[in-house]
PDB file of C-alpha atoms in Angstrom:
ATOM      1  CA  PHE H   1      88.441 -44.878 -45.005  1.00  0.00           C
ATOM      2  CA  ARG H   2      91.049 -42.227 -45.774  1.00  0.00           C
ATOM      3  CA  GLU H   3      89.135 -39.588 -43.815  1.00  0.00           C
ATOM      4  CA  HIS H   4      87.924 -41.809 -40.969  1.00  0.00           C
ATOM      5  CA  HIS H   5      90.566 -44.505 -40.385  1.00  0.00           C
ATOM      6  CA  THR H   6      90.814 -43.286 -36.770  1.00  0.00           C
ATOM      7  CA  ILE H   7      87.071 -43.715 -36.211  1.00  0.00           C
ATOM      8  CA  THR H   8      87.600 -46.213 -33.367  1.00  0.00           C
ATOM      9  CA  PHE H   9      89.553 -43.661 -31.336  1.00  0.00           C
ATOM     10  CA  ASP H  10      87.304 -40.790 -32.447  1.00  0.00           C
ATOM     11  CA  LEU H  11      84.153 -42.551 -31.211  1.00  0.00           C
ATOM     12  CA  ALA H  12      85.765 -43.408 -27.878  1.00  0.00           C
ATOM     13  CA  ARG H  13      86.662 -39.739 -27.350  1.00  0.00           C
ATOM     14  CA  LYS H  14      83.336 -38.381 -28.605  1.00  0.00           C
ATOM     15  CA  HIS H  15      81.224 -40.580 -26.330  1.00  0.00           C
ATOM     16  CA  GLY H  16      83.619 -40.768 -23.391  1.00  0.00           C
ATOM     17  CA  ILE H  17      83.995 -44.538 -23.666  1.00  0.00           C
ATOM     18  CA  ALA H  18      86.577 -46.016 -21.306  1.00  0.00           C
ATOM     19  CA  CYS H  19      87.804 -48.823 -23.569  1.00  0.00           C
ATOM     20  CA  ASP H  20      91.611 -48.531 -23.510  1.00  0.00           C
ATOM     21  CA  ALA H  21      91.598 -46.818 -26.910  1.00  0.00           C
ATOM     22  CA  VAL H  22      95.174 -45.603 -27.307  1.00  0.00           C
ATOM     23  CA  GLN H  23      96.873 -44.519 -30.528  1.00  0.00           C
ATOM     24  CA  SER H  24     100.221 -46.001 -29.605  1.00  0.00           C
ATOM     25  CA  GLY H  25     101.011 -47.138 -33.151  1.00  0.00           C
ATOM     26  CA  TYR H  26     100.923 -50.465 -35.003  1.00  0.00           C
ATOM     27  CA  LEU H  27     104.307 -52.014 -35.772  1.00  0.00           C
ATOM     28  CA  HIS H  28     104.972 -54.688 -38.385  1.00  0.00           C
ATOM     29  CA  ALA H  29     108.372 -55.981 -37.250  1.00  0.00           C
ATOM     30  CA  THR H  30     110.699 -58.489 -38.887  1.00  0.00           C
ATOM     31  CA  SER H  31     114.201 -59.883 -38.681  1.00  0.00           C
ATOM     32  CA  ARG H  32     114.432 -60.487 -42.442  1.00  0.00           C
ATOM     33  CA  ALA H  33     115.555 -57.918 -45.007  1.00  0.00           C
ATOM     34  CA  SER H  34     113.471 -59.537 -47.777  1.00  0.00           C
ATOM     35  CA  VAL H  35     110.301 -59.350 -45.675  1.00  0.00           C
ATOM     36  CA  PHE H  36     111.074 -55.722 -44.786  1.00  0.00           C
ATOM     37  CA  ASP H  37     111.295 -54.865 -48.495  1.00  0.00           C
ATOM     38  CA  LYS H  38     107.845 -56.371 -49.061  1.00  0.00           C
ATOM     39  CA  LEU H  39     106.397 -54.520 -46.064  1.00  0.00           C
ATOM     40  CA  LYS H  40     107.771 -51.228 -47.394  1.00  0.00           C
ATOM     41  CA  VAL H  41     106.226 -51.799 -50.822  1.00  0.00           C
ATOM     42  CA  LYS H  42     102.890 -52.651 -49.214  1.00  0.00           C
ATOM     43  CA  SER H  43     103.002 -49.556 -47.018  1.00  0.00           C
ATOM     44  CA  VAL H  44     103.414 -47.133 -49.930  1.00  0.00           C
ATOM     45  CA  TYR H  45      99.713 -47.447 -50.783  1.00  0.00           C
ATOM     46  CA  TRP H  46      98.655 -46.635 -47.214  1.00  0.00           C
ATOM     47  CA  LYS H  47     100.990 -43.650 -47.092  1.00  0.00           C
ATOM     48  CA  GLU H  48     100.426 -42.127 -50.536  1.00  0.00           C
ATOM     49  CA  GLN H  49      96.819 -43.102 -51.239  1.00  0.00           C
ATOM     50  CA  GLN H  50      95.340 -43.310 -47.744  1.00  0.00           C
ATOM     51  CA  GLY H  51      97.241 -40.540 -45.984  1.00  0.00           C
ATOM     52  CA  GLN H  52      98.598 -42.687 -43.165  1.00  0.00           C
ATOM     53  CA  GLN H  53     101.645 -41.734 -41.128  1.00  0.00           C
ATOM     54  CA  VAL H  54     104.090 -44.489 -42.056  1.00  0.00           C
ATOM     55  CA  GLU H  55     107.698 -44.840 -40.931  1.00  0.00           C
ATOM     56  CA  TRP H  56     110.334 -47.317 -42.124  1.00  0.00           C
ATOM     57  CA  LEU H  57     112.589 -48.172 -39.199  1.00  0.00           C
ATOM     58  CA  GLU H  58     115.773 -50.151 -38.705  1.00  0.00           C
ATOM     59  CA  GLY H  59     118.215 -51.070 -35.961  1.00  0.00           C
ATOM     60  CA  ALA H  60     118.137 -48.959 -32.824  1.00  0.00           C
ATOM     61  CA  ASP H  61     114.846 -47.297 -33.784  1.00  0.00           C
ATOM     62  CA  VAL H  62     113.072 -50.662 -33.820  1.00  0.00           C
ATOM     63  CA  GLU H  63     114.742 -51.723 -30.591  1.00  0.00           C
ATOM     64  CA  ALA H  64     113.610 -48.506 -28.894  1.00  0.00           C
ATOM     65  CA  LEU H  65     109.985 -49.312 -29.739  1.00  0.00           C
ATOM     66  CA  THR H  66     110.064 -53.020 -28.936  1.00  0.00           C
ATOM     67  CA  GLY H  67     112.675 -53.279 -26.209  1.00  0.00           C
ATOM     68  CA  SER H  68     114.105 -56.212 -28.182  1.00  0.00           C
ATOM     69  CA  SER H  69     117.166 -56.665 -30.375  1.00  0.00           C
ATOM     70  CA  TYR H  70     115.503 -59.619 -32.130  1.00  0.00           C
ATOM     71  CA  PHE H  71     113.722 -57.446 -34.685  1.00  0.00           C
ATOM     72  CA  SER H  72     116.056 -55.485 -36.934  1.00  0.00           C
ATOM     73  CA  ARG H  73     113.469 -53.786 -39.138  1.00  0.00           C
ATOM     74  CA  GLY H  74     109.872 -52.603 -39.029  1.00  0.00           C
ATOM     75  CA  VAL H  75     107.114 -50.518 -40.591  1.00  0.00           C
ATOM     76  CA  LEU H  76     105.285 -48.334 -38.079  1.00  0.00           C
ATOM     77  CA  TYR H  77     101.757 -47.061 -38.692  1.00  0.00           C
ATOM     78  CA  ARG H  78     101.498 -44.124 -36.295  1.00  0.00           C
ATOM     79  CA  SER H  79      97.685 -43.846 -36.372  1.00  0.00           C
ATOM     80  CA  GLY H  80      97.210 -47.442 -35.207  1.00  0.00           C
ATOM     81  CA  GLY H  81      97.127 -48.663 -31.650  1.00  0.00           C
ATOM     82  CA  ARG H  82      94.917 -50.731 -29.389  1.00  0.00           C
ATOM     83  CA  VAL H  83      91.351 -50.905 -28.110  1.00  0.00           C
ATOM     84  CA  ASN H  84      89.303 -53.231 -25.906  1.00  0.00           C
ATOM     85  CA  PRO H  85      86.528 -54.233 -28.359  1.00  0.00           C
ATOM     86  CA  TYR H  86      84.196 -55.548 -25.653  1.00  0.00           C
ATOM     87  CA  LEU H  87      84.266 -52.246 -23.776  1.00  0.00           C
ATOM     88  CA  LEU H  88      84.039 -50.256 -27.025  1.00  0.00           C
ATOM     89  CA  THR H  89      80.937 -52.207 -28.067  1.00  0.00           C
ATOM     90  CA  ASN H  90      79.228 -51.753 -24.726  1.00  0.00           C
ATOM     91  CA  GLY H  91      80.147 -48.077 -24.699  1.00  0.00           C
ATOM     92  CA  MET H  92      78.562 -47.649 -28.125  1.00  0.00           C
ATOM     93  CA  ILE H  93      75.444 -49.430 -26.877  1.00  0.00           C
ATOM     94  CA  SER H  94      75.227 -47.079 -23.907  1.00  0.00           C
ATOM     95  CA  ALA H  95      75.655 -44.064 -26.198  1.00  0.00           C
ATOM     96  CA  ALA H  96      72.896 -45.339 -28.495  1.00  0.00           C
ATOM     97  CA  VAL H  97      70.509 -45.998 -25.608  1.00  0.00           C
ATOM     98  CA  ALA H  98      71.169 -42.505 -24.261  1.00  0.00           C
ATOM     99  CA  ARG H  99      70.024 -41.175 -27.637  1.00  0.00           C
ATOM    100  CA  GLY H 100      66.771 -43.158 -27.676  1.00  0.00           C
ATOM    101  CA  ALA H 101      67.684 -46.483 -29.240  1.00  0.00           C
ATOM    102  CA  GLY H 102      66.219 -49.697 -27.883  1.00  0.00           C
ATOM    103  CA  VAL H 103      68.737 -52.507 -27.378  1.00  0.00           C
ATOM    104  CA  PHE H 104      67.726 -56.096 -26.589  1.00  0.00           C
ATOM    105  CA  GLY H 105      70.973 -58.019 -26.664  1.00  0.00           C
ATOM    106  CA  GLY H 106      69.667 -61.125 -24.916  1.00  0.00           C
ATOM    107  CA  THR H 107      66.737 -61.605 -27.270  1.00  0.00           C
ATOM    108  CA  GLU H 108      67.223 -64.125 -30.080  1.00  0.00           C
ATOM    109  CA  ALA H 109      65.364 -63.473 -33.315  1.00  0.00           C
ATOM    110  CA  LEU H 110      63.401 -66.598 -34.270  1.00  0.00           C
ATOM    111  CA  SER H 111      61.799 -65.740 -37.601  1.00  0.00           C
ATOM    112  CA  LEU H 112      61.567 -63.051 -40.266  1.00  0.00           C
ATOM    113  CA  ALA H 113      58.536 -62.493 -42.486  1.00  0.00           C
ATOM    114  CA  ARG H 114      56.986 -59.774 -44.598  1.00  0.00           C
ATOM    115  CA  SER H 115      54.421 -57.514 -42.965  1.00  0.00           C
ATOM    116  CA  GLY H 116      52.978 -55.502 -45.840  1.00  0.00           C
ATOM    117  CA  ALA H 117      55.812 -53.352 -47.134  1.00  0.00           C
ATOM    118  CA  ARG H 118      57.759 -53.887 -43.920  1.00  0.00           C
ATOM    119  CA  TRP H 119      59.395 -56.802 -42.068  1.00  0.00           C
ATOM    120  CA  ARG H 120      58.297 -58.564 -38.878  1.00  0.00           C
ATOM    121  CA  VAL H 121      60.976 -60.050 -36.602  1.00  0.00           C
ATOM    122  CA  VAL H 122      59.589 -62.482 -34.027  1.00  0.00           C
ATOM    123  CA  THR H 123      61.302 -63.353 -30.736  1.00  0.00           C
ATOM    124  CA  ALA H 124      60.216 -65.407 -27.741  1.00  0.00           C
ATOM    125  CA  GLN H 125      59.457 -62.173 -25.880  1.00  0.00           C
ATOM    126  CA  GLY H 126      57.601 -60.294 -28.624  1.00  0.00           C
ATOM    127  CA  ALA H 127      57.868 -58.972 -32.178  1.00  0.00           C
ATOM    128  CA  VAL H 128      59.265 -55.907 -33.941  1.00  0.00           C
ATOM    129  CA  VAL H 129      58.072 -54.464 -37.261  1.00  0.00           C
ATOM    130  CA  ALA H 130      60.665 -52.452 -39.187  1.00  0.00           C
ATOM    131  CA  ASP H 131      61.370 -50.899 -42.576  1.00  0.00           C
ATOM    132  CA  ARG H 132      64.848 -52.408 -42.631  1.00  0.00           C
ATOM    133  CA  VAL H 133      66.476 -55.434 -41.015  1.00  0.00           C
ATOM    134  CA  VAL H 134      70.255 -55.741 -40.914  1.00  0.00           C
ATOM    135  CA  PHE H 135      71.962 -59.044 -40.076  1.00  0.00           C
ATOM    136  CA  CYS H 136      75.336 -58.602 -38.330  1.00  0.00           C
ATOM    137  CA  THR H 137      75.696 -62.187 -37.137  1.00  0.00           C
ATOM    138  CA  ASN H 138      79.162 -62.730 -38.669  1.00  0.00           C
ATOM    139  CA  ALA H 139      80.241 -66.336 -37.858  1.00  0.00           C
ATOM    140  CA  TYR H 140      77.135 -67.020 -35.728  1.00  0.00           C
ATOM    141  CA  PRO H 141      74.195 -67.006 -38.158  1.00  0.00           C
ATOM    142  CA  THR H 142      70.952 -68.819 -37.482  1.00  0.00           C
ATOM    143  CA  ALA H 143      68.671 -70.448 -40.025  1.00  0.00           C
ATOM    144  CA  ILE H 144      66.376 -67.410 -40.342  1.00  0.00           C
ATOM    145  CA  VAL H 145      68.105 -66.457 -43.605  1.00  0.00           C
ATOM    146  CA  PRO H 146      69.773 -69.636 -44.940  1.00  0.00           C
ATOM    147  CA  LYS H 147      71.972 -67.684 -47.357  1.00  0.00           C
ATOM    148  CA  PHE H 148      73.890 -66.241 -44.411  1.00  0.00           C
ATOM    149  CA  THR H 149      74.870 -69.690 -43.117  1.00  0.00           C
ATOM    150  CA  ASN H 150      77.150 -70.659 -46.003  1.00  0.00           C
ATOM    151  CA  ASN H 151      78.690 -67.466 -47.396  1.00  0.00           C
ATOM    152  CA  PHE H 152      81.951 -67.485 -45.427  1.00  0.00           C
ATOM    153  CA  TYR H 153      84.760 -69.722 -44.214  1.00  0.00           C
ATOM    154  CA  PRO H 154      84.268 -70.554 -40.508  1.00  0.00           C
ATOM    155  CA  LEU H 155      87.522 -70.436 -38.594  1.00  0.00           C
ATOM    156  CA  THR H 156      88.178 -71.010 -34.907  1.00  0.00           C
ATOM    157  CA  ALA H 157      90.500 -68.488 -33.283  1.00  0.00           C
ATOM    158  CA  TYR H 158      91.634 -67.990 -29.734  1.00  0.00           C
ATOM    159  CA  ALA H 159      92.831 -65.164 -27.549  1.00  0.00           C
ATOM    160  CA  LEU H 160      94.554 -65.114 -24.198  1.00  0.00           C
ATOM    161  CA  SER H 161      95.522 -62.613 -21.559  1.00  0.00           C
ATOM    162  CA  THR H 162      98.152 -62.787 -18.863  1.00  0.00           C
ATOM    163  CA  LYS H 163      97.951 -61.541 -15.330  1.00  0.00           C
ATOM    164  CA  PRO H 164      99.401 -58.012 -14.945  1.00  0.00           C
ATOM    165  CA  LEU H 165     103.115 -58.192 -15.641  1.00  0.00           C
ATOM    166  CA  PRO H 166     105.741 -57.393 -13.026  1.00  0.00           C
ATOM    167  CA  ARG H 167     107.234 -53.907 -13.277  1.00  0.00           C
ATOM    168  CA  ALA H 168     110.549 -55.239 -14.581  1.00  0.00           C
ATOM    169  CA  ALA H 169     108.787 -56.950 -17.496  1.00  0.00           C
ATOM    170  CA  LEU H 170     106.711 -53.868 -18.311  1.00  0.00           C
ATOM    171  CA  ASP H 171     109.890 -51.822 -18.593  1.00  0.00           C
ATOM    172  CA  ILE H 172     111.376 -54.270 -21.110  1.00  0.00           C
ATOM    173  CA  ILE H 173     108.478 -55.577 -23.232  1.00  0.00           C
ATOM    174  CA  MET H 174     107.207 -53.083 -25.841  1.00  0.00           C
ATOM    175  CA  PRO H 175     108.046 -49.897 -23.917  1.00  0.00           C
ATOM    176  CA  SER H 176     106.390 -47.887 -26.707  1.00  0.00           C
ATOM    177  CA  ARG H 177     103.139 -49.829 -26.076  1.00  0.00           C
ATOM    178  CA  ALA H 178     102.637 -50.058 -29.842  1.00  0.00           C
ATOM    179  CA  THR H 179     100.696 -53.076 -31.052  1.00  0.00           C
ATOM    180  CA  LEU H 180     103.232 -55.570 -32.378  1.00  0.00           C
ATOM    181  CA  SER H 181     102.755 -57.888 -35.333  1.00  0.00           C
ATOM    182  CA  GLU H 182     105.626 -60.140 -36.358  1.00  0.00           C
ATOM    183  CA  GLU H 183     106.092 -60.698 -40.060  1.00  0.00           C
ATOM    184  CA  PRO H 184     105.924 -62.968 -42.013  1.00  0.00           C
ATOM    185  CA  VAL H 185     103.643 -64.668 -39.429  1.00  0.00           C
ATOM    186  CA  ASP H 186     100.862 -62.101 -38.967  1.00  0.00           C
ATOM    187  CA  LEU H 187      98.692 -64.285 -36.722  1.00  0.00           C
ATOM    188  CA  ASN H 188      99.772 -63.079 -33.299  1.00  0.00           C
ATOM    189  CA  PRO H 189      98.949 -59.403 -32.734  1.00  0.00           C
ATOM    190  CA  PHE H 190     100.629 -58.597 -29.435  1.00  0.00           C
ATOM    191  CA  VAL H 191      99.294 -55.921 -27.086  1.00  0.00           C
ATOM    192  CA  ILE H 192     100.034 -54.735 -23.567  1.00  0.00           C
ATOM    193  CA  ASP H 193      96.818 -53.204 -22.237  1.00  0.00           C
ATOM    194  CA  GLU H 194      96.172 -50.466 -19.684  1.00  0.00           C
ATOM    195  CA  HIS H 195      96.317 -53.013 -16.858  1.00  0.00           C
ATOM    196  CA  GLY H 196      99.774 -54.223 -17.874  1.00  0.00           C
ATOM    197  CA  ARG H 197      98.487 -57.526 -19.264  1.00  0.00           C
ATOM    198  CA  ILE H 198      99.689 -59.169 -22.459  1.00  0.00           C
ATOM    199  CA  ILE H 199      96.791 -59.783 -24.862  1.00  0.00           C
ATOM    200  CA  THR H 200      97.489 -61.935 -27.897  1.00  0.00           C
ATOM    201  CA  SER H 201      95.714 -64.352 -30.219  1.00  0.00           C
ATOM    202  CA  SER H 202      96.199 -66.919 -32.943  1.00  0.00           C
ATOM    203  CA  ILE H 203      94.727 -70.069 -34.490  1.00  0.00           C
ATOM    204  CA  PRO H 204      94.463 -73.001 -32.054  1.00  0.00           C
ATOM    205  CA  SER H 205      95.659 -76.543 -32.514  1.00  0.00           C
ATOM    206  CA  THR H 206      92.902 -78.653 -34.101  1.00  0.00           C
ATOM    207  CA  ALA H 207      93.789 -81.517 -31.754  1.00  0.00           C
ATOM    208  CA  ARG H 208      93.601 -79.494 -28.524  1.00  0.00           C
ATOM    209  CA  PRO H 209      91.839 -76.166 -29.167  1.00  0.00           C
ATOM    210  CA  ASP H 210      90.712 -75.753 -25.553  1.00  0.00           C
ATOM    211  CA  ASP H 211      94.104 -76.531 -23.971  1.00  0.00           C
ATOM    212  CA  ALA H 212      94.904 -73.110 -22.524  1.00  0.00           C
ATOM    213  CA  GLU H 213      98.181 -74.047 -20.845  1.00  0.00           C
ATOM    214  CA  TRP H 214      99.603 -75.669 -23.983  1.00  0.00           C
ATOM    215  CA  HIS H 215      98.844 -72.615 -26.137  1.00  0.00           C
ATOM    216  CA  PHE H 216     100.141 -70.231 -23.495  1.00  0.00           C
ATOM    217  CA  ALA H 217     103.393 -72.195 -23.287  1.00  0.00           C
ATOM    218  CA  LYS H 218     103.942 -71.575 -27.011  1.00  0.00           C
ATOM    219  CA  HIS H 219     103.495 -67.840 -26.535  1.00  0.00           C
ATOM    220  CA  LEU H 220     105.737 -67.866 -23.498  1.00  0.00           C
ATOM    221  CA  ARG H 221     108.542 -69.454 -25.543  1.00  0.00           C
ATOM    222  CA  TRP H 222     108.048 -66.709 -28.142  1.00  0.00           C
ATOM    223  CA  ILE H 223     108.189 -64.035 -25.434  1.00  0.00           C
ATOM    224  CA  HIS H 224     111.374 -65.532 -23.949  1.00  0.00           C
ATOM    225  CA  ARG H 225     112.975 -65.701 -27.387  1.00  0.00           C
ATOM    226  CA  THR H 226     112.093 -62.085 -28.145  1.00  0.00           C
ATOM    227  CA  TRP H 227     112.939 -60.686 -24.703  1.00  0.00           C
ATOM    228  CA  PRO H 228     115.504 -63.102 -23.161  1.00  0.00           C
ATOM    229  CA  GLN H 229     115.617 -60.990 -19.957  1.00  0.00           C
ATOM    230  CA  THR H 230     112.081 -62.229 -19.132  1.00  0.00           C
ATOM    231  CA  ARG H 231     113.056 -65.893 -18.718  1.00  0.00           C
ATOM    232  CA  ASP H 232     113.295 -65.580 -14.939  1.00  0.00           C
ATOM    233  CA  MET H 233     110.271 -63.292 -14.596  1.00  0.00           C
ATOM    234  CA  LYS H 234     106.816 -64.355 -13.440  1.00  0.00           C
ATOM    235  CA  ILE H 235     104.510 -64.214 -16.476  1.00  0.00           C
ATOM    236  CA  GLU H 236     101.265 -66.092 -15.814  1.00  0.00           C
ATOM    237  CA  LEU H 237      98.180 -66.941 -17.839  1.00  0.00           C
ATOM    238  CA  ASP H 238      94.948 -65.347 -16.651  1.00  0.00           C
ATOM    239  CA  ASN H 239      92.291 -66.064 -19.308  1.00  0.00           C
ATOM    240  CA  TYR H 240      91.985 -68.081 -22.517  1.00  0.00           C
ATOM    241  CA  TRP H 241      88.984 -68.171 -24.836  1.00  0.00           C
ATOM    242  CA  THR H 242      88.038 -69.332 -28.307  1.00  0.00           C
ATOM    243  CA  GLY H 243      85.445 -68.214 -30.826  1.00  0.00           C
ATOM    244  CA  ARG H 244      84.454 -68.468 -34.468  1.00  0.00           C
ATOM    245  CA  VAL H 245      85.629 -66.010 -37.088  1.00  0.00           C
ATOM    246  CA  ALA H 246      83.993 -65.480 -40.488  1.00  0.00           C
ATOM    247  CA  LEU H 247      86.480 -65.084 -43.333  1.00  0.00           C
ATOM    248  CA  ARG H 248      86.035 -64.470 -47.035  1.00  0.00           C
ATOM    249  CA  ASP H 249      88.474 -64.745 -49.923  1.00  0.00           C
ATOM    250  CA  ILE H 250      88.202 -61.002 -50.569  1.00  0.00           C
ATOM    251  CA  GLU H 251      89.379 -58.471 -48.019  1.00  0.00           C
ATOM    252  CA  PHE H 252      86.504 -56.028 -48.165  1.00  0.00           C
ATOM    253  CA  PRO H 253      83.632 -56.744 -45.743  1.00  0.00           C
ATOM    254  CA  GLY H 254      80.464 -58.406 -46.935  1.00  0.00           C
ATOM    255  CA  MET H 255      77.559 -56.062 -47.639  1.00  0.00           C
ATOM    256  CA  PHE H 256      74.431 -57.774 -48.915  1.00  0.00           C
ATOM    257  CA  GLN H 257      70.902 -56.808 -49.914  1.00  0.00           C
ATOM    258  CA  LEU H 258      68.939 -60.024 -50.187  1.00  0.00           C
ATOM    259  CA  GLU H 259      65.551 -58.374 -50.623  1.00  0.00           C
ATOM    260  CA  PRO H 260      64.319 -54.782 -50.374  1.00  0.00           C
ATOM    261  CA  GLY H 261      64.832 -53.929 -46.714  1.00  0.00           C
ATOM    262  CA  VAL H 262      66.832 -57.048 -45.759  1.00  0.00           C
ATOM    263  CA  PHE H 263      70.577 -56.486 -45.487  1.00  0.00           C
ATOM    264  CA  GLY H 264      73.680 -58.235 -44.241  1.00  0.00           C
ATOM    265  CA  LEU H 265      76.757 -56.490 -42.883  1.00  0.00           C
ATOM    266  CA  MET H 266      79.551 -58.790 -41.735  1.00  0.00           C
ATOM    267  CA  HIS H 267      82.842 -60.602 -42.495  1.00  0.00           C
ATOM    268  CA  PHE H 268      85.331 -57.884 -41.591  1.00  0.00           C
ATOM    269  CA  ASN H 269      88.390 -60.168 -41.869  1.00  0.00           C
ATOM    270  CA  ALA H 270      89.952 -58.870 -38.615  1.00  0.00           C
ATOM    271  CA  TRP H 271      89.119 -55.217 -39.369  1.00  0.00           C
ATOM    272  CA  GLY H 272      85.930 -55.195 -37.293  1.00  0.00           C
ATOM    273  CA  ASN H 273      86.901 -52.552 -34.738  1.00  0.00           C
ATOM    274  CA  LEU H 274      87.370 -50.061 -37.564  1.00  0.00           C
ATOM    275  CA  MET H 275      85.313 -51.153 -40.569  1.00  0.00           C
ATOM    276  CA  ALA H 276      82.141 -52.047 -38.637  1.00  0.00           C
ATOM    277  CA  PRO H 277      81.588 -48.550 -37.152  1.00  0.00           C
ATOM    278  CA  LEU H 278      82.795 -46.962 -40.393  1.00  0.00           C
ATOM    279  CA  LEU H 279      80.253 -48.850 -42.498  1.00  0.00           C
ATOM    280  CA  GLY H 280      77.628 -48.306 -39.804  1.00  0.00           C
ATOM    281  CA  MET H 281      78.208 -44.576 -40.208  1.00  0.00           C
TER     282      MET H 281
END
């Protein structure tokens, strides 16, 4: 991890993947001195043991990055940033296919059985025999390997994107284009992408998880609180979607060998864009 914590950006450059991979920094911002002290203590490990570029910022320095006077303190991880994971994934698929890999993304595996010393995976369209089978199903396992259906905490999350912001809003909101995470509530990573859209996410209401307008209204209140100048600006919802996330009570991803040649690789606890390609390597 120390040597390859920029692997997401490195792969995008190496394979020419247009996936909005920008090292604009990752900022943990807060308005509380006590929270700032905890963030600084936590960051020492990443700086001294993992070689990250870490900066402790206060006052005007934080305001210059965020465009907001609401946050008085922050810890900036310079090597962080943003990426579009959908485009990164498809770019990696294209790079693999160009190098001879076969990819069948629309083909559900129906069963797994031994075939001599190897494994036979059966689908509705045909079968594949392989030395090794790796399950990367995360929160969407099937019953092929029952152990993978109950080894994580299923959690519903949502994400939303706005329509491209007006120029006046883009000049005010996160002019540094760093990814913003407010502490102590680290559930709303806040990004402005290459198209000038706000992308953010959180945990939905259990009573109305598919109510896009209600969830967007909560974020809009947060935006107006953080950047009061935006209250009269046109910020509109474009897309809202939900999905399942697989969490474990330990931070490191799950790596399993159930039988010789049958592996699991999943449960990245929100580190998927980095840890998945790193462990794949």
